[in-house]
PDB file of C-alpha atoms in Angstrom:
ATOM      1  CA  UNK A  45     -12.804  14.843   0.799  1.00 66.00           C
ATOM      2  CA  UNK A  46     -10.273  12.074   0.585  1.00 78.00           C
ATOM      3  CA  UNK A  47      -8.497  10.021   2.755  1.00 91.00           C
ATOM      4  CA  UNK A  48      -5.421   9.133   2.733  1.00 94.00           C
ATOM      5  CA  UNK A  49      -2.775   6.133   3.590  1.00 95.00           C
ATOM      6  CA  UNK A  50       0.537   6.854   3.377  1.00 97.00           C
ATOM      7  CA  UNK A  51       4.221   5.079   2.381  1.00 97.00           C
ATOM      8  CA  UNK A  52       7.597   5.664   1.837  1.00 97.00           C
ATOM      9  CA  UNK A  53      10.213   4.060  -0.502  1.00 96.00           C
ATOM     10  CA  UNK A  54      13.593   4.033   0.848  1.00 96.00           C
ATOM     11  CA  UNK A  55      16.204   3.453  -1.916  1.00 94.00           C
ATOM     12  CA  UNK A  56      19.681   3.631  -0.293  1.00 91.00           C
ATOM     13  CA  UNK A  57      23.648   2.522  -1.670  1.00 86.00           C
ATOM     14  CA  UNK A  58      23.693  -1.360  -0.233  1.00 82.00           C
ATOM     15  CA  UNK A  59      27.529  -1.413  -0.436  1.00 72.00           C
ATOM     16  CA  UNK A  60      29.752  -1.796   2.945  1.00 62.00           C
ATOM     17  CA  UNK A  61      32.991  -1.209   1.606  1.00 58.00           C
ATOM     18  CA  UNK A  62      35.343  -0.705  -1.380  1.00 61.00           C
ATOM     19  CA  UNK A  63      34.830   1.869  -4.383  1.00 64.00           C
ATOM     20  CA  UNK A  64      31.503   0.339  -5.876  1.00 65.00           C
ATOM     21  CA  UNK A  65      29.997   0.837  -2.384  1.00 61.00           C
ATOM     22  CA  UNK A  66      27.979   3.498  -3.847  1.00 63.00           C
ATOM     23  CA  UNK A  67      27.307   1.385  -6.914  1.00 76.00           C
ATOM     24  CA  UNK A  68      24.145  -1.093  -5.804  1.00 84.00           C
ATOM     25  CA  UNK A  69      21.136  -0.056  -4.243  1.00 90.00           C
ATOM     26  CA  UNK A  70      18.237  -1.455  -2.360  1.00 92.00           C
ATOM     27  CA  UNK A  71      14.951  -0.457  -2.605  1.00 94.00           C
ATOM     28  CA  UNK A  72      12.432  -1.603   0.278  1.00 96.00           C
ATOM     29  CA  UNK A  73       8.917   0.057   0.402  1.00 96.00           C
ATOM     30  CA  UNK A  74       7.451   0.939   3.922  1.00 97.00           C
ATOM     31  CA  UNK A  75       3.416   0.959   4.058  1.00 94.00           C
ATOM     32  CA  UNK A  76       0.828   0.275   6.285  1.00 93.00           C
ATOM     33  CA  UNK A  77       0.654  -3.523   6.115  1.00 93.00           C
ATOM     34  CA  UNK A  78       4.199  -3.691   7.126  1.00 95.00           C
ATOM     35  CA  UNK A  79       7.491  -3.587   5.176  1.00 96.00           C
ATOM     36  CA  UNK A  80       8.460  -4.974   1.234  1.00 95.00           C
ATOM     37  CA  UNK A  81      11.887  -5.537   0.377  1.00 95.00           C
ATOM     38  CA  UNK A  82      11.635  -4.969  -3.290  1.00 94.00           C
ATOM     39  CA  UNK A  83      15.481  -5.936  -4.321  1.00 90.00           C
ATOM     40  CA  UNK A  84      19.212  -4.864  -5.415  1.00 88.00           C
ATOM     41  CA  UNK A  85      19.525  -3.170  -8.349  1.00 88.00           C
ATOM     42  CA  UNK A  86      23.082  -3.132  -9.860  1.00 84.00           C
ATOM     43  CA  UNK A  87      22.818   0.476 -10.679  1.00 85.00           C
ATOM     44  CA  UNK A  88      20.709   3.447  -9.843  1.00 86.00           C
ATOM     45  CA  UNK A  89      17.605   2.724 -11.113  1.00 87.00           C
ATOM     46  CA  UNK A  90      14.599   4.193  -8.948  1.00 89.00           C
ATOM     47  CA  UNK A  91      12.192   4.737 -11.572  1.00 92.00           C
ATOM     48  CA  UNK A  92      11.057   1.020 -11.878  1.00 92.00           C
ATOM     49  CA  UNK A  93      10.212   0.994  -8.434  1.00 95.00           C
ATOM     50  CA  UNK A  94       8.584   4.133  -8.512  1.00 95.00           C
ATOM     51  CA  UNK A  95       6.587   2.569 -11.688  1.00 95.00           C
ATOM     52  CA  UNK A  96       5.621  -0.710  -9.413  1.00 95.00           C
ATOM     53  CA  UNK A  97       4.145   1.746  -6.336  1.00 95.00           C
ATOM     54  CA  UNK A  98       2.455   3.500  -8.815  1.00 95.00           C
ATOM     55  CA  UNK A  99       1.005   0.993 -10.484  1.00 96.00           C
ATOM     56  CA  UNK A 100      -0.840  -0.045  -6.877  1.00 94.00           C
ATOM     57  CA  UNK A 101      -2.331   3.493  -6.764  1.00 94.00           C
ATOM     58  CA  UNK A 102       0.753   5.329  -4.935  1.00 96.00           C
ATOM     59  CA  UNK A 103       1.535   8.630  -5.251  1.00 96.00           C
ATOM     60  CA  UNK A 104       5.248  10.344  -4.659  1.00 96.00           C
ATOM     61  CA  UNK A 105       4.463  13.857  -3.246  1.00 95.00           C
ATOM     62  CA  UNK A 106       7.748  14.163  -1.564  1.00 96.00           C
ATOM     63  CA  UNK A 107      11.622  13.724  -2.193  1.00 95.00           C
ATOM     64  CA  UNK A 108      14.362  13.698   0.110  1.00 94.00           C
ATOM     65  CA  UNK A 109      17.780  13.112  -0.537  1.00 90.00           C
ATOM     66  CA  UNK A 110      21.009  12.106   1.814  1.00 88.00           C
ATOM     67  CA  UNK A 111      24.656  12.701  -0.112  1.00 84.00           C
ATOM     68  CA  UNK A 112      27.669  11.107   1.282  1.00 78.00           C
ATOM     69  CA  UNK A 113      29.544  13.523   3.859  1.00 77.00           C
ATOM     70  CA  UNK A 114      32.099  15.508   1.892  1.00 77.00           C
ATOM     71  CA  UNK A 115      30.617  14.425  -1.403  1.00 71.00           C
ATOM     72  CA  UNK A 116      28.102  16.260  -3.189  1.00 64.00           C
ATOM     73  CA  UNK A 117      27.968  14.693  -6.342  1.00 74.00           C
ATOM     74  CA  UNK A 118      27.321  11.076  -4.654  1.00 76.00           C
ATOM     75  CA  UNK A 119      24.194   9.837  -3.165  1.00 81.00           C
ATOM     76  CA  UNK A 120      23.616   7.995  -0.120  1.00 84.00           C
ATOM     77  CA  UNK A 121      19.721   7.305  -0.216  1.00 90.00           C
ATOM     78  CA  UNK A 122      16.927   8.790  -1.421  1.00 93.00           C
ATOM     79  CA  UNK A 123      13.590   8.578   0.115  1.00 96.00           C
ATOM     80  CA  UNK A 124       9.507   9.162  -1.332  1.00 97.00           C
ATOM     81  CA  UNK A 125       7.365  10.045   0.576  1.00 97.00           C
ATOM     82  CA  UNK A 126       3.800   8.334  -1.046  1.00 97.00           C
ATOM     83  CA  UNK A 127       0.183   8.546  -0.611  1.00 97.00           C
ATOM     84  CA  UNK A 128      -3.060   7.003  -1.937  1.00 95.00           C
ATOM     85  CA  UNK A 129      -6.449   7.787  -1.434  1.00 93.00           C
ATOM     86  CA  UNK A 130      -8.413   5.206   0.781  1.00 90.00           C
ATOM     87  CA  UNK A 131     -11.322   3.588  -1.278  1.00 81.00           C
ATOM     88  CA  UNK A 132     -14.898   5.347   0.405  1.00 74.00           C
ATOM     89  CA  UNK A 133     -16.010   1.900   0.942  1.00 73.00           C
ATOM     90  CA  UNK A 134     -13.306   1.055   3.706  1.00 61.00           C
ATOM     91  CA  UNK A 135     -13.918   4.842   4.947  1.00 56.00           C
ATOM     92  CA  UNK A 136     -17.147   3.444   6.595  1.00 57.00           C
ATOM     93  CA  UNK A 137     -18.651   6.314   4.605  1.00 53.00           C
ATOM     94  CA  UNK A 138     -22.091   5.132   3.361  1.00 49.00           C
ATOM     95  CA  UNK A 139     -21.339   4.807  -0.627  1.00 47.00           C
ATOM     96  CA  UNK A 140     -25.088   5.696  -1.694  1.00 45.00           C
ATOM     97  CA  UNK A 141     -24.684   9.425   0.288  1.00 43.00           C
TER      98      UNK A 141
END
């Protein structure tokens, strides 16, 4: 049986005002040692970030999405919800059982 630790990466429209408001996004990744700020991406582009957590053993399991009020077709954030397993050896289970 596994353990597990769990993140989230939280990739939201960085814009204040104007019509590209929806345009640039931030992605900043939320885990147990505390919180990244992974950068501003010009465009929608969540799959490089979802490349980078999985490249550190993270798993997406989870999806939720926030659209703007009154628009459907545009997105607000999106948010993964991640897991990995926790290595046996930082379990405190005995590795030789």
């Amino acid at each position: 049986m596994d353990n597990w630790e769990f993140a989230r990466l939280e990739y939201r429209a960085a814009g204040t005002l104007g019509a590209d408001r929806f345009m640039d996004w931030t992605a900043t990744f939320h885990h147990p040692g505390g919180v990244l700020r992974w950068g501003t991406d010009e465009r929608f582009d969540d799959l490089r970030h979802l490349n980078r957590a999985g490249q550190a053993g993270w798993q997406a399991y989870d999806r939720a999405v926030i659209h703007v009020k009154d628009e459907p077709h545009r997105l607000s954030s999106v948010t993964y919800s991640m897991r990995r397993p926790i290595p046996a050896d930082l379990n405190g289970a005995d590795p030789d059982a």
